[in-house]
Coordinates of C-alpha atoms in Angstrom, one line a residue:
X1 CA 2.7 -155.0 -132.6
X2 CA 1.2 -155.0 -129.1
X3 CA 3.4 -153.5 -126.1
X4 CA 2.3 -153.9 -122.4
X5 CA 3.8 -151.5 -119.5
X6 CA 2.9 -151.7 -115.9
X7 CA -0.7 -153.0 -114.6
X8 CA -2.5 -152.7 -117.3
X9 CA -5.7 -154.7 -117.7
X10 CA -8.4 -155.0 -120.7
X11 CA -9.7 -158.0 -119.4
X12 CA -11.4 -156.0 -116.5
X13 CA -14.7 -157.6 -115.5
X14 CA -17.3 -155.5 -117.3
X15 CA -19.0 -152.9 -115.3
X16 CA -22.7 -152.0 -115.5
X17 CA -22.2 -148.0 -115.1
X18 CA -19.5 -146.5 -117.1
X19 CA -19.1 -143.2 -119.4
X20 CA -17.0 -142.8 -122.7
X21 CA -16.4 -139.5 -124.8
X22 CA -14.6 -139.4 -127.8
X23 CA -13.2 -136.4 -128.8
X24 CA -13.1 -136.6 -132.6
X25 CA -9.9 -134.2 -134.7
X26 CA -11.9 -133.9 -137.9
X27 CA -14.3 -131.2 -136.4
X28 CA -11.6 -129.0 -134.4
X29 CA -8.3 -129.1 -133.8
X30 CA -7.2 -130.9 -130.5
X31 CA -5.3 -128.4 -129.6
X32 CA -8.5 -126.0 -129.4
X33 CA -9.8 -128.3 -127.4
X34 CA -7.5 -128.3 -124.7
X35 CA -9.3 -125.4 -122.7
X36 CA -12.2 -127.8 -122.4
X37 CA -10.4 -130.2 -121.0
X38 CA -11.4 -129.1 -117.1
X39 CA -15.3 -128.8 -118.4
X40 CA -14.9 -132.6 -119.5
X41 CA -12.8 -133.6 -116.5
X42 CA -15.7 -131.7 -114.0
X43 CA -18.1 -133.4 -116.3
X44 CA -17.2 -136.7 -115.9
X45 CA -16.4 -136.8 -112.2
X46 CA -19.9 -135.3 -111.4
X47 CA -21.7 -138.0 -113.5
X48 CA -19.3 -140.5 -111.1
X49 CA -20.0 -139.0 -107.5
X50 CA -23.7 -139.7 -108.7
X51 CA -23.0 -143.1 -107.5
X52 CA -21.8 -142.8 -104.2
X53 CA -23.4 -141.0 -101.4
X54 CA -23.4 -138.0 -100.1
X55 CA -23.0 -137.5 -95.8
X56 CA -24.7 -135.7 -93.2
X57 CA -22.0 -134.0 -91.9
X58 CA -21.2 -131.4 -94.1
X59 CA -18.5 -130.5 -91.9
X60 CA -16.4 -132.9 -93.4
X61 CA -15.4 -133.8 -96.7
X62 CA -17.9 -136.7 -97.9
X63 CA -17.0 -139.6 -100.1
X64 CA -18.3 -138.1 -103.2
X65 CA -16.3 -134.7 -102.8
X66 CA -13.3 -136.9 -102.0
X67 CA -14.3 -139.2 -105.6
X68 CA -14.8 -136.0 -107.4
X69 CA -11.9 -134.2 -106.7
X70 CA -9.9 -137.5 -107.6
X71 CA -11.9 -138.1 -110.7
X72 CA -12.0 -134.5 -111.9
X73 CA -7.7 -134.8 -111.4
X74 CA -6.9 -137.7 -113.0
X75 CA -9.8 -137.5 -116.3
X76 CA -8.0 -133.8 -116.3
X77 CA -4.2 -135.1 -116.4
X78 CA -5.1 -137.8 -118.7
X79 CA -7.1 -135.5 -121.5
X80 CA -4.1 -133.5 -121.5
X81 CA -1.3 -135.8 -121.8
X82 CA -3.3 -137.4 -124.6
X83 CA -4.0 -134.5 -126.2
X84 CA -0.4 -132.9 -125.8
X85 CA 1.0 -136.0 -127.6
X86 CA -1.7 -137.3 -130.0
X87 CA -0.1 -137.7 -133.3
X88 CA -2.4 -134.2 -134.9
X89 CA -1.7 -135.6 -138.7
X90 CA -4.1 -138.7 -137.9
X91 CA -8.0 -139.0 -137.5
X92 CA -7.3 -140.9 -134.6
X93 CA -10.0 -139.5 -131.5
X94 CA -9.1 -139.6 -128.4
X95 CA -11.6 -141.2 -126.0
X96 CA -11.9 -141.6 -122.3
X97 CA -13.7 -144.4 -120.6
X98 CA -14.4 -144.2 -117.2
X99 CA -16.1 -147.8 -115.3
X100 CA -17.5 -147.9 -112.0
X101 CA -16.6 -151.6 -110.0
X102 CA -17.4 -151.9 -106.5
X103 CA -13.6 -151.9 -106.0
X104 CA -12.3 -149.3 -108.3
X105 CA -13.2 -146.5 -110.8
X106 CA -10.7 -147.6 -113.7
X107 CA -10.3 -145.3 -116.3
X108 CA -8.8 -145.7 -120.1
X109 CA -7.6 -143.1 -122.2
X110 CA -6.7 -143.7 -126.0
X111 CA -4.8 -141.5 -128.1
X112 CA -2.4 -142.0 -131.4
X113 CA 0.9 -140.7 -130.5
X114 CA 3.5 -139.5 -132.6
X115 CA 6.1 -141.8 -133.9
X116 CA 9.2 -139.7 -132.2
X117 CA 7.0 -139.7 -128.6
X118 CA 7.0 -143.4 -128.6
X119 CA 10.7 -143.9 -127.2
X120 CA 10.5 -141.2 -125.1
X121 CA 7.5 -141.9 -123.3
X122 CA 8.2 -146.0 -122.7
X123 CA 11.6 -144.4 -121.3
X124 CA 9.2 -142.5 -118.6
X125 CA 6.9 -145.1 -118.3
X126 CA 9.9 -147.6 -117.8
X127 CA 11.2 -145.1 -114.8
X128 CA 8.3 -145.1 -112.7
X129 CA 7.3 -148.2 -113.1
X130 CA 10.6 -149.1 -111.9
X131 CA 11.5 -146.5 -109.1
X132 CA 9.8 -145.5 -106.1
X133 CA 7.0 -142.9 -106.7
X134 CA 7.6 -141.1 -103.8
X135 CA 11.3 -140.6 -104.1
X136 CA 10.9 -140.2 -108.5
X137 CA 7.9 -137.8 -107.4
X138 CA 10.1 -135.2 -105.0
X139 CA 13.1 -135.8 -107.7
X140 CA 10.7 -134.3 -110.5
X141 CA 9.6 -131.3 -108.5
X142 CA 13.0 -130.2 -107.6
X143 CA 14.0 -130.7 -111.5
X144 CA 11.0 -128.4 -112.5
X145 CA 11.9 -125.9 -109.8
X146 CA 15.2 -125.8 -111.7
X147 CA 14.0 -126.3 -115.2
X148 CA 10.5 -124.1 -115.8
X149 CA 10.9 -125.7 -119.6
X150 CA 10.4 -129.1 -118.6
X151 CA 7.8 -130.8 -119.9
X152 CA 6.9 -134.6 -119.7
X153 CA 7.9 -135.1 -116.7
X154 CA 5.5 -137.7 -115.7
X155 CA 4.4 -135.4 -112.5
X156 CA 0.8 -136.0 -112.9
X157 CA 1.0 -139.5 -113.3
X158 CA 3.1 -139.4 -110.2
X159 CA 0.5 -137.7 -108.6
X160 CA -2.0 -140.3 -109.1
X161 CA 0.3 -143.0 -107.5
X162 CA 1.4 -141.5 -104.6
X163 CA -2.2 -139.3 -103.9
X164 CA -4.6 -141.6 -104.8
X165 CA -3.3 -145.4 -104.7
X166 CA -3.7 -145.6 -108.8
X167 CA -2.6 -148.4 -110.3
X168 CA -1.5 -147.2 -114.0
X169 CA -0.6 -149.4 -117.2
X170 CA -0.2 -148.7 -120.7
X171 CA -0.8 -150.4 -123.9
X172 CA 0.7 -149.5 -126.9
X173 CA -0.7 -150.7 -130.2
X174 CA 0.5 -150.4 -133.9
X175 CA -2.7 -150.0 -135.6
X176 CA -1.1 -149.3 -139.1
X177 CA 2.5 -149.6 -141.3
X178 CA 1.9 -147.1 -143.8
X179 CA 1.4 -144.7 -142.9
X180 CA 2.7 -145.4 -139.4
X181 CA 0.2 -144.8 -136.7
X182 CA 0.3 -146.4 -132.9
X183 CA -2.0 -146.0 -130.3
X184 CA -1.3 -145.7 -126.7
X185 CA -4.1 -146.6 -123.8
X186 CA -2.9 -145.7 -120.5
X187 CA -5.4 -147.5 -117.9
X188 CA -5.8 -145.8 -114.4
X189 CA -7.6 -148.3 -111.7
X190 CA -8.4 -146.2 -108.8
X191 CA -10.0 -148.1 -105.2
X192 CA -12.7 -146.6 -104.2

C-alpha cells in the first residue's frame, strides 16, 4: 500500500550533483548512532555549499554560510526523526539523499517505522499540512514550555517551513505483510 502526504515528489527531474549515505543497523545499533548525527548533517551541508559561491564581503553572511546552516539543520532534524522512529527490529537502513537543482536542494530521508508510529505520525503530518505553520509553530513552543516530556511534536519540521520556505511531503510505503514493515520517505525541497 502506497500513502502520499503533502508535496511530495519522486518524479523530481534528476539532478547531476547529489549525495546519499545509508546508514546500515546490522553493524551498530541506530541508536549509537545518533551522536553522529551533527558530524553527518555538517558533512553533508559542506559537500553542498561546494556548489555555490563564496562573497567578498566577509562582513556579511555569504550564500554558502546561509546554504550550510540550512542544510546542516534540516539533514540534522531529518537523521533524527528517522532514527528516533525507525522500526529497530528491521534491517531496514536509513538513507539520506540530498540533490542539487538550480531551483532547490531537495532532500529524502527513508526509514522503516514502527507499526504503532504510523497513526500517530500521519495524525501530525495531517495537522501541519493542514494549519498554518506559523500559528501550529508558536502553539508547539508554548505546549513544550509547558510540557518538557513532549516529544514529536513536529517542531523541527515546523522550523523548516516557516525558516527556510521548505516544501515537505511524505510517502509511506508497505514494503512487507509478514512480518509487517512500512517505510516512510519524507521529501524536503528547499529554493535556493
Amino acid at each position: 500500500m502506497l500513502q502520499i502526504f503533502g508535496d511530495f515528489q519522486d518524479d523530481y527531474p534528476p539532478s547531476q550533483e547529489f549525495l546519499s549515505l545509508a546508514f546500515s543497523p546490522s553493524s551498530a545499533p541506530i541508536r549509537q548512532r545518533w551522536r553522529v548525527n551533527g558530524l553527518s548533517a555538517d558533512f553533508v551541508a559542506d559537500y553542498m555549499t561546494t556548489f555555490f559561491p563564496g562573497e567578498d564581503d566577509l562582513s556579511s553572511p555569504s550564500q554558502q554560510d546561509k546554504v550550510r546552516d540550512a542544510v546542516s539543520f534540516i539533514a540534522n532534524e531529518l537523521l533524527e526523526n528517522a532514527m528516533k522512529f525507525s522500526d529497530e527490529t528491521s534491517a531496514f537502513p536509513i538513507q539520506i539523499q540530498l540533490h542539487l537543482h538550480s531551483d532547490a536542494l531537495v532532500f529524502y530521508v527513508t526509514n522503516s517505522i514502527k507499526s504503532d508510529d504510523i497513526i500517530r505520525f500521519q495524525t501530525l503530518i495531517q495537522e501541519i499540512v493542514s494549519s498554518d505553520p506559523d500559528e501550529l509553530y508558536i502553539q508547539r513552543l508554548e505546549a513544550n514550555a509547558l510540557d518538557d516530556a513532549n516529544s514529536g511534536s513536529g517542531l523541527g519540521l515546523l522550523i523548516m517551513l516557516t525558516n527556510y520556505a521548505a516544501r515537505l511531503g511524505w510517502k509511506f510505503e508497505t514494503l512487507t505483510a509478514k512480518p509487517p514493515l512500512t517505510a516512510v520517505t519524507t521529501m524536503v525541497k528547499m529554493p535556493v
